[in-house]
Amino acid sequence: MKRHYLATLPLMALLMGAPPSRAEAPIDSGLEARVAANVQQLLITNHCQRCYLVGADLSQTHLIGADLRGADLRGADLSWSNLEGADLTGASVTHANLTGAFLTNASLVNANLDHGNFAQAQLYYVDVTGASMENLNLAQATVVGTPISIGGGTVPAEPGNHLPIFVPDEEHPLVPPQNLWLVPHPHTPDILDVPTHIIPHA
C-alpha cells in the first residue's frame, strides 16, 4: 500500500502544478543554447539563413549586409541595430523590437512583420514586397521610399506618385546608430591572435 501511494506522488505533483522536473529542464535550456550558438554564428560570419533566433538579443549590433533570409526572429531585440542592406527575405520578425533600427536598402520581401515595433526607426528604400505588416508601431519613425503604413497595408505605387514619407524632413541626414557594442570583422583564419605574454622572446 505504501509503495502504491509513493508511486502516485509524481502524478499528484503534476496535477497540482508543481514545477517541471530536471528531466524536463533541458527543453528550454536546449533552445537557449541553440539561440546562443546561432547568434554567435551571425556575429562571426554575418550569415544565418533560416536560423532559430527567437527572443535573441541583437540590440545595438552592427549587421550591415547580414544574410538573415528565412530566419526566425520572433520577439527578437534588434533595437538600435544597423541593418543597412541586410537581407531578411522571408524572415519571421513578429513582435520584434526594432526601435531606432537603421534599415537603409534592407530587404524585407515576404517577411512577417506583424506587431513589430519600428518606433524611431529609419527605413530608407526598404523592399517590403509581399510582407505582412499588421499592427506596426511607427511612432517617430522616418520612412522614405518605403510603401509601409501604420495600419499595416502598403500604399500602391502609381505613376507620378511618391512613396509615403512619415516624419518628413528634407534635411534629415542618414544617421546610423552609434556606439554599437559589437562590430564584426572579416574572418581571417590564417591570422592568430596570440597574447603577447606567451610569445617567445629571443
Coordinates of N, CA and C in Angstrom, one line a residue:
M1 N 0.8 -1.2 0.0 CA 0.0 0.0 0.0 C 0.9 1.3 0.0
K2 N 1.9 1.2 0.7 CA 2.8 2.3 0.8 C 3.5 2.6 -0.5
R3 N 3.9 1.5 -1.2 CA 4.5 1.7 -2.5 C 3.6 2.3 -3.5
H4 N 2.3 1.9 -3.5 CA 1.3 2.4 -4.4 C 1.2 3.9 -4.1
Y5 N 1.2 4.3 -2.9 CA 1.0 5.7 -2.5 C 2.1 6.6 -3.0
L6 N 3.4 6.1 -2.9 CA 4.5 6.8 -3.3 C 4.6 6.9 -4.8
A7 N 4.1 5.9 -5.5 CA 4.2 5.9 -7.0 C 3.3 7.0 -7.5
T8 N 2.2 7.3 -6.8 CA 1.3 8.3 -7.3 C 1.7 9.7 -7.0
L9 N 2.8 9.9 -6.3 CA 3.2 11.3 -5.9 C 3.6 12.1 -7.2
P10 N 4.4 11.6 -8.1 CA 4.7 12.4 -9.3 C 3.5 12.8 -10.1
L11 N 2.5 11.9 -10.2 CA 1.3 12.3 -10.9 C 0.5 13.4 -10.1
M12 N 0.5 13.3 -8.8 CA -0.2 14.3 -8.0 C 0.5 15.6 -8.1
A13 N 1.8 15.6 -8.1 CA 2.6 16.9 -8.2 C 2.3 17.5 -9.5
L14 N 2.2 16.7 -10.6 CA 1.9 17.3 -11.9 C 0.6 17.9 -12.0
L15 N -0.4 17.2 -11.4 CA -1.8 17.7 -11.4 C -1.9 19.0 -10.6
M16 N -1.1 19.1 -9.5 CA -1.2 20.3 -8.6 C -0.3 21.5 -9.1
G17 N 0.3 21.3 -10.3 CA 1.0 22.4 -10.9 C 2.4 22.6 -10.3
A18 N 3.0 21.5 -9.9 CA 4.4 21.5 -9.4 C 5.4 21.9 -10.5
P19 N 6.5 22.5 -10.2 CA 7.5 22.9 -11.2 C 8.0 21.7 -12.0
P20 N 8.4 21.9 -13.2 CA 8.9 20.7 -14.0 C 10.1 20.1 -13.4
S21 N 10.2 18.8 -13.6 CA 11.4 18.0 -13.1 C 12.6 18.4 -13.9
R22 N 13.7 17.9 -13.4 CA 15.0 18.1 -14.0 C 15.1 17.5 -15.4
A23 N 14.3 16.4 -15.6 CA 14.3 15.8 -16.9 C 13.7 16.6 -18.0
E24 N 12.8 17.6 -17.5 CA 12.1 18.4 -18.5 C 12.9 19.7 -18.7
A25 N 13.8 20.1 -17.9 CA 14.6 21.3 -17.9 C 15.4 21.5 -19.2
P26 N 16.0 20.4 -19.7 CA 16.8 20.6 -20.9 C 16.1 21.2 -22.2
I27 N 14.7 21.1 -22.2 CA 14.0 21.6 -23.3 C 14.2 23.1 -23.5
D28 N 14.0 23.8 -22.5 CA 14.2 25.3 -22.6 C 15.7 25.6 -22.7
S29 N 16.5 25.0 -21.9 CA 18.0 25.3 -22.0 C 18.5 24.9 -23.3
G30 N 18.0 23.9 -23.9 CA 18.4 23.5 -25.3 C 18.1 24.5 -26.3
L31 N 16.9 25.1 -26.2 CA 16.6 26.2 -27.1 C 17.4 27.4 -26.9
E32 N 17.7 27.7 -25.6 CA 18.6 28.9 -25.3 C 20.0 28.7 -25.9
A33 N 20.5 27.4 -25.8 CA 21.8 27.1 -26.3 C 21.8 27.3 -27.8
R34 N 20.7 26.8 -28.4 CA 20.6 26.9 -29.9 C 20.6 28.4 -30.4
V35 N 19.8 29.2 -29.6 CA 19.8 30.6 -30.0 C 21.2 31.3 -29.8
A36 N 21.8 30.9 -28.7 CA 23.2 31.5 -28.4 C 24.2 31.1 -29.5
A37 N 24.1 29.8 -29.9 CA 25.0 29.3 -31.0 C 24.7 30.1 -32.3
N38 N 23.5 30.3 -32.6 CA 23.1 31.0 -33.8 C 23.5 32.4 -33.8
V39 N 23.4 33.1 -32.6 CA 23.8 34.5 -32.5 C 25.3 34.6 -32.7
Q40 N 26.0 33.6 -32.2 CA 27.5 33.6 -32.3 C 27.8 33.4 -33.8
Q41 N 27.1 32.5 -34.5 CA 27.4 32.3 -35.9 C 27.1 33.6 -36.7
L42 N 26.0 34.3 -36.4 CA 25.7 35.5 -37.1 C 26.7 36.6 -36.9
L43 N 27.2 36.7 -35.7 CA 28.1 37.8 -35.4 C 29.5 37.5 -36.0
I44 N 29.8 36.3 -36.1 CA 31.2 35.9 -36.7 C 31.2 36.0 -38.2
T45 N 30.1 35.4 -38.8 CA 30.1 35.2 -40.2 C 29.2 36.2 -41.0
N46 N 28.3 36.9 -40.2 CA 27.3 37.8 -40.8 C 26.3 37.0 -41.7
H47 N 26.2 35.7 -41.5 CA 25.3 34.9 -42.3 C 24.6 34.0 -41.3
C48 N 23.2 33.9 -41.4 CA 22.5 33.0 -40.6 C 21.1 32.7 -41.2
Q49 N 21.2 32.0 -42.4 CA 19.9 31.7 -43.1 C 19.1 30.7 -42.3
R50 N 17.8 31.0 -42.3 CA 16.8 30.1 -41.6 C 17.2 29.7 -40.2
C51 N 17.9 30.6 -39.5 CA 18.4 30.3 -38.2 C 17.2 30.6 -37.2
Y52 N 17.3 29.8 -36.1 CA 16.3 30.0 -35.0 C 16.9 31.1 -34.0
L53 N 16.3 32.2 -34.0 CA 16.8 33.4 -33.2 C 15.6 34.0 -32.4
V54 N 14.7 33.2 -32.0 CA 13.5 33.6 -31.3 C 14.0 34.3 -29.9
G55 N 13.6 35.5 -29.7 CA 13.9 36.2 -28.5 C 15.4 36.6 -28.4
A56 N 16.2 36.5 -29.4 CA 17.6 36.8 -29.4 C 17.8 38.3 -29.1
D57 N 18.9 38.6 -28.3 CA 19.3 39.9 -28.0 C 20.3 40.4 -29.0
L58 N 19.9 41.1 -30.0 CA 20.8 41.6 -31.0 C 20.8 43.2 -31.0
S59 N 20.5 43.7 -29.9 CA 20.4 45.2 -29.8 C 21.8 45.8 -30.0
Q60 N 21.8 47.0 -30.6 CA 23.0 47.8 -30.8 C 24.1 47.0 -31.5
T61 N 23.7 46.2 -32.5 CA 24.6 45.3 -33.2 C 24.8 45.8 -34.6
H62 N 26.0 45.7 -35.1 CA 26.4 46.1 -36.4 C 26.1 44.9 -37.4
L63 N 25.0 45.0 -38.1 CA 24.6 43.9 -39.0 C 24.5 44.3 -40.5
I64 N 25.4 45.2 -40.9 CA 25.3 45.7 -42.3 C 25.5 44.5 -43.3
G65 N 24.5 44.4 -44.2 CA 24.6 43.3 -45.2 C 24.4 41.9 -44.7
A66 N 23.9 41.8 -43.4 CA 23.7 40.4 -42.9 C 22.7 39.6 -43.7
D67 N 23.0 38.3 -43.8 CA 22.1 37.4 -44.5 C 21.2 36.7 -43.5
L68 N 20.0 37.1 -43.4 CA 19.1 36.5 -42.4 C 17.8 36.0 -43.1
R69 N 18.0 35.5 -44.3 CA 16.9 35.0 -45.1 C 16.2 33.8 -44.4
G70 N 14.9 33.9 -44.2 CA 14.2 32.9 -43.6 C 14.4 32.7 -42.2
A71 N 15.1 33.6 -41.5 CA 15.4 33.5 -40.1 C 14.2 33.6 -39.2
D72 N 14.1 33.0 -38.1 CA 13.0 33.1 -37.1 C 13.4 34.1 -36.1
L73 N 13.0 35.3 -36.2 CA 13.4 36.4 -35.3 C 12.2 36.8 -34.4
R74 N 11.2 36.0 -34.2 CA 10.1 36.3 -33.4 C 10.5 36.8 -32.0
G75 N 10.0 38.0 -31.7 CA 10.3 38.6 -30.3 C 11.8 39.0 -30.1
A76 N 12.6 39.0 -31.2 CA 14.0 39.4 -31.0 C 14.1 40.8 -30.8
D77 N 15.2 41.2 -30.1 CA 15.5 42.6 -29.8 C 16.6 43.1 -30.8
L78 N 16.2 43.9 -31.8 CA 17.1 44.5 -32.8 C 17.1 46.0 -32.6
S79 N 16.8 46.5 -31.4 CA 16.7 47.9 -31.2 C 18.1 48.5 -31.4
W80 N 18.1 49.7 -32.1 CA 19.3 50.5 -32.4 C 20.4 49.7 -33.1
S81 N 20.0 48.7 -33.8 CA 21.0 48.0 -34.6 C 21.1 48.6 -36.0
N82 N 22.3 48.4 -36.7 CA 22.5 48.8 -38.0 C 22.2 47.7 -39.0
L83 N 21.1 47.7 -39.7 CA 20.7 46.6 -40.6 C 20.8 47.1 -42.1
E84 N 21.7 48.1 -42.3 CA 21.8 48.6 -43.7 C 22.1 47.5 -44.7
G85 N 21.3 47.4 -45.7 CA 21.5 46.4 -46.7 C 21.3 44.9 -46.3
A86 N 20.8 44.7 -45.1 CA 20.5 43.4 -44.6 C 19.4 42.7 -45.4
D87 N 19.5 41.4 -45.6 CA 18.5 40.6 -46.3 C 17.7 39.7 -45.3
L88 N 16.5 40.2 -45.1 CA 15.6 39.4 -44.2 C 14.4 38.8 -45.0
T89 N 14.7 38.5 -46.3 CA 13.7 37.9 -47.1 C 13.1 36.7 -46.5
G90 N 11.7 36.7 -46.4 CA 11.0 35.5 -45.8 C 11.2 35.3 -44.3
A91 N 11.8 36.3 -43.6 CA 12.1 36.1 -42.2 C 10.8 36.3 -41.4
S92 N 10.7 35.7 -40.2 CA 9.6 36.0 -39.3 C 10.1 36.9 -38.2
V93 N 9.5 38.2 -38.3 CA 10.0 39.2 -37.3 C 8.8 39.7 -36.5
T94 N 7.9 38.8 -36.2 CA 6.7 39.2 -35.5 C 7.1 39.6 -34.0
H95 N 6.4 40.6 -33.5 CA 6.6 41.0 -32.1 C 8.1 41.4 -31.9
A96 N 8.9 41.6 -32.9 CA 10.3 42.0 -32.7 C 10.4 43.5 -32.3
N97 N 11.5 43.8 -31.6 CA 11.7 45.2 -31.3 C 12.8 45.8 -32.2
L98 N 12.4 46.7 -33.1 CA 13.4 47.3 -34.0 C 13.4 48.8 -33.7
T99 N 13.2 49.2 -32.5 CA 13.2 50.6 -32.1 C 14.6 51.2 -32.5
G100 N 14.5 52.3 -33.2 CA 15.7 53.0 -33.6 C 16.6 52.3 -34.6
A101 N 16.2 51.2 -35.1 CA 17.0 50.4 -36.1 C 17.2 51.2 -37.4
F102 N 18.3 51.0 -38.0 CA 18.7 51.6 -39.3 C 18.6 50.6 -40.4
L103 N 17.6 50.8 -41.3 CA 17.2 49.8 -42.3 C 17.4 50.3 -43.7
T104 N 18.3 51.1 -44.0 CA 18.5 51.6 -45.4 C 18.8 50.5 -46.3
N105 N 18.0 50.5 -47.4 CA 18.2 49.5 -48.5 C 18.1 48.0 -48.1
A106 N 17.5 47.8 -47.0 CA 17.3 46.4 -46.5 C 16.2 45.7 -47.3
S107 N 16.2 44.4 -47.2 CA 15.1 43.6 -47.9 C 14.3 42.9 -46.9
L108 N 13.0 43.2 -46.9 CA 12.0 42.5 -46.0 C 10.9 41.8 -46.9
V109 N 11.4 41.4 -48.1 CA 10.4 40.8 -49.0 C 9.8 39.5 -48.4
N110 N 8.5 39.4 -48.5 CA 7.8 38.3 -48.0 C 8.0 38.0 -46.5
A111 N 8.5 39.0 -45.8 CA 8.8 38.8 -44.3 C 7.5 39.0 -43.6
N112 N 7.4 38.4 -42.4 CA 6.2 38.6 -41.5 C 6.7 39.6 -40.4
L113 N 6.1 40.9 -40.5 CA 6.5 41.9 -39.6 C 5.4 42.3 -38.6
D114 N 4.4 41.4 -38.5 CA 3.2 41.7 -37.7 C 3.6 42.1 -36.3
H115 N 3.0 43.1 -35.8 CA 3.1 43.6 -34.4 C 4.6 44.0 -34.1
G116 N 5.3 44.4 -35.1 CA 6.7 44.8 -34.9 C 6.8 46.3 -34.4
N117 N 7.8 46.5 -33.6 CA 8.0 47.9 -33.1 C 9.1 48.6 -33.9
F118 N 8.7 49.5 -34.7 CA 9.6 50.3 -35.5 C 9.7 51.7 -35.1
A119 N 9.4 52.0 -33.8 CA 9.4 53.4 -33.3 C 10.8 53.9 -33.5
Q120 N 10.9 55.2 -34.0 CA 12.2 55.9 -34.2 C 13.1 55.2 -35.2
A121 N 12.6 54.2 -35.8 CA 13.5 53.5 -36.8 C 13.6 54.4 -38.1
Q122 N 14.7 54.1 -38.8 CA 14.9 54.8 -40.1 C 14.8 53.8 -41.2
L123 N 13.8 53.9 -42.0 CA 13.5 53.0 -43.1 C 13.7 53.7 -44.5
Y124 N 14.8 53.6 -45.1 CA 15.1 54.3 -46.3 C 15.1 53.3 -47.5
Y125 N 14.1 53.4 -48.4 CA 14.0 52.5 -49.5 C 14.2 51.0 -49.2
V126 N 13.3 50.6 -48.2 CA 13.3 49.2 -47.8 C 12.3 48.5 -48.7
D127 N 12.7 47.3 -49.2 CA 11.8 46.5 -50.1 C 10.9 45.6 -49.2
V128 N 9.6 46.0 -49.1 CA 8.7 45.2 -48.3 C 7.7 44.5 -49.2
T129 N 8.1 44.2 -50.4 CA 7.2 43.5 -51.3 C 6.6 42.2 -50.7
G130 N 5.3 42.0 -50.6 CA 4.7 40.8 -50.1 C 4.8 40.6 -48.7
A131 N 5.3 41.6 -47.9 CA 5.5 41.4 -46.5 C 4.2 41.6 -45.8
S132 N 4.0 40.9 -44.6 CA 2.8 41.1 -43.8 C 3.1 42.1 -42.8
M133 N 2.3 43.1 -42.7 CA 2.6 44.3 -41.8 C 1.4 44.7 -41.0
E134 N 0.9 43.9 -40.1 CA -0.3 44.2 -39.3 C 0.2 44.8 -38.0
N135 N -0.5 45.9 -37.6 CA -0.3 46.5 -36.2 C 1.1 46.9 -36.0
L136 N 1.7 47.6 -36.9 CA 3.1 48.1 -36.7 C 3.1 49.4 -35.8
N137 N 4.2 49.5 -35.1 CA 4.4 50.8 -34.3 C 5.4 51.6 -35.1
L138 N 5.0 52.7 -35.7 CA 5.9 53.5 -36.5 C 6.1 54.9 -35.8
A139 N 5.8 55.0 -34.5 CA 5.9 56.3 -33.8 C 7.3 56.9 -34.0
Q140 N 7.3 58.1 -34.5 CA 8.5 58.9 -34.7 C 9.5 58.2 -35.6
A141 N 9.0 57.3 -36.4 CA 9.9 56.7 -37.4 C 10.1 57.6 -38.6
T142 N 11.2 57.4 -39.3 CA 11.4 58.1 -40.6 C 11.3 57.1 -41.7
V143 N 10.3 57.3 -42.5 CA 10.1 56.3 -43.6 C 10.2 57.0 -44.9
V144 N 11.2 56.7 -45.7 CA 11.4 57.3 -47.0 C 11.5 56.2 -48.1
G145 N 10.6 56.4 -49.1 CA 10.7 55.5 -50.3 C 10.3 54.1 -49.9
T146 N 9.5 53.9 -48.9 CA 9.1 52.5 -48.4 C 7.6 52.5 -48.3
P147 N 6.9 51.6 -49.1 CA 5.5 51.6 -49.0 C 5.0 50.8 -47.8
I148 N 5.0 51.5 -46.7 CA 4.6 50.9 -45.4 C 3.7 51.9 -44.7
S149 N 2.7 51.4 -43.9 CA 1.8 52.3 -43.2 C 1.6 51.8 -41.8
I150 N 1.1 52.7 -40.9 CA 0.8 52.3 -39.5 C -0.3 51.2 -39.5
G151 N -1.3 51.3 -40.4 CA -2.3 50.3 -40.4 C -1.9 48.9 -40.8
G152 N -0.8 48.8 -41.4 CA -0.3 47.6 -41.9 C -0.3 47.3 -43.3
G153 N -1.0 48.2 -44.1 CA -1.1 48.0 -45.5 C 0.0 48.6 -46.2
T154 N 0.1 48.4 -47.5 CA 1.1 49.1 -48.3 C 0.3 50.0 -49.2
V155 N 1.0 51.1 -49.6 CA 0.4 52.1 -50.5 C 0.8 51.7 -51.9
P156 N -0.2 51.5 -52.8 CA 0.1 51.1 -54.2 C 0.9 52.2 -54.9
A157 N 1.9 51.8 -55.6 CA 2.8 52.7 -56.3 C 2.1 53.0 -57.7
E158 N 1.7 54.3 -57.9 CA 1.1 54.7 -59.1 C 2.0 55.7 -59.8
P159 N 1.9 55.7 -61.1 CA 2.7 56.6 -61.9 C 2.6 58.0 -61.5
G160 N 3.7 58.7 -61.2 CA 3.7 60.1 -60.8 C 3.5 60.3 -59.3
N161 N 3.2 59.2 -58.5 CA 3.0 59.3 -57.1 C 4.3 59.0 -56.4
H162 N 4.6 59.8 -55.3 CA 5.8 59.5 -54.5 C 5.4 58.5 -53.4
L163 N 6.4 57.7 -53.0 CA 6.1 56.8 -51.9 C 6.0 57.5 -50.6
P164 N 5.3 57.0 -49.7 CA 5.0 57.7 -48.4 C 6.2 58.1 -47.6
I165 N 6.1 59.2 -47.0 CA 7.1 59.7 -46.1 C 6.5 60.1 -44.7
F166 N 6.9 59.5 -43.7 CA 6.5 59.8 -42.3 C 7.6 60.6 -41.7
V167 N 7.3 61.6 -40.8 CA 8.2 62.5 -40.2 C 9.2 63.0 -41.3
P168 N 8.6 63.7 -42.4 CA 9.4 64.1 -43.5 C 10.3 65.3 -43.1
D169 N 11.5 65.3 -43.6 CA 12.4 66.4 -43.4 C 13.5 66.2 -44.4
E170 N 13.5 67.2 -45.4 CA 14.4 67.1 -46.5 C 15.9 67.2 -46.0
E171 N 16.1 67.8 -44.9 CA 17.5 67.9 -44.4 C 17.8 66.8 -43.4
H172 N 16.9 65.9 -43.2 CA 17.2 64.8 -42.3 C 18.3 63.9 -42.8
P173 N 19.4 63.8 -42.1 CA 20.5 63.0 -42.6 C 20.4 61.6 -42.3
L174 N 21.1 60.7 -43.0 CA 21.1 59.3 -42.6 C 22.1 59.2 -41.4
V175 N 21.5 58.7 -40.3 CA 22.3 58.6 -39.1 C 22.2 57.2 -38.5
P176 N 23.2 56.4 -38.9 CA 23.1 55.0 -38.3 C 23.3 55.1 -36.8
P177 N 22.9 54.0 -36.1 CA 23.0 54.0 -34.6 C 24.5 54.1 -34.3
Q178 N 24.8 54.8 -33.2 CA 26.2 55.0 -32.8 C 26.5 54.1 -31.6
N179 N 27.7 53.9 -31.2 CA 28.2 53.2 -30.0 C 27.6 51.7 -30.1
L180 N 27.8 51.1 -31.2 CA 27.3 49.7 -31.3 C 28.3 48.8 -30.5
W181 N 27.7 47.9 -29.8 CA 28.5 47.1 -28.8 C 29.4 46.1 -29.5
L182 N 29.0 45.7 -30.8 CA 29.9 44.8 -31.5 C 29.9 45.1 -33.0
V183 N 31.1 45.2 -33.5 CA 31.3 45.4 -34.9 C 32.0 44.2 -35.5
P184 N 31.4 43.3 -36.2 CA 32.1 42.1 -36.7 C 33.2 42.5 -37.7
H185 N 34.3 41.7 -37.6 CA 35.4 41.9 -38.5 C 35.5 40.8 -39.5
P186 N 36.1 41.0 -40.7 CA 36.2 39.9 -41.7 C 37.0 38.8 -41.1
H187 N 36.5 37.5 -41.4 CA 37.1 36.4 -40.9 C 38.5 36.1 -41.5
T188 N 39.5 36.0 -40.7 CA 40.9 35.8 -41.2 C 41.5 34.6 -40.6
P189 N 41.2 33.4 -41.1 CA 41.6 32.1 -40.5 C 43.1 32.0 -40.4
D190 N 43.9 32.7 -41.3 CA 45.3 32.5 -41.3 C 46.0 33.3 -40.3
I191 N 45.3 34.2 -39.6 CA 45.9 35.1 -38.6 C 45.5 34.7 -37.2
L192 N 46.4 34.4 -36.4 CA 46.1 34.0 -35.0 C 46.3 35.2 -34.1
D193 N 45.4 35.4 -33.2 CA 45.6 36.5 -32.2 C 46.2 35.9 -31.0
V194 N 47.6 35.9 -30.9 CA 48.3 35.3 -29.8 C 48.6 36.3 -28.8
P195 N 48.2 36.1 -27.5 CA 48.5 37.0 -26.4 C 50.0 37.3 -26.3
T196 N 50.4 38.5 -26.1 CA 51.8 38.9 -26.0 C 52.6 38.2 -25.0
H197 N 52.0 37.8 -23.9 CA 52.8 37.3 -22.8 C 53.2 35.8 -23.1
I198 N 52.7 35.2 -24.1 CA 53.1 33.8 -24.4 C 54.0 33.7 -25.6
I199 N 54.3 34.9 -26.2 CA 55.2 34.9 -27.4 C 56.6 34.8 -26.9
P200 N 57.4 33.8 -27.5 CA 58.8 33.6 -27.0 C 59.6 34.8 -27.4
H201 N 60.5 35.2 -26.6 CA 61.4 36.3 -26.9 C 62.8 35.8 -27.1
A202 N 63.5 36.4 -28.0 CA 64.9 36.0 -28.4 C 65.8 36.3 -27.2

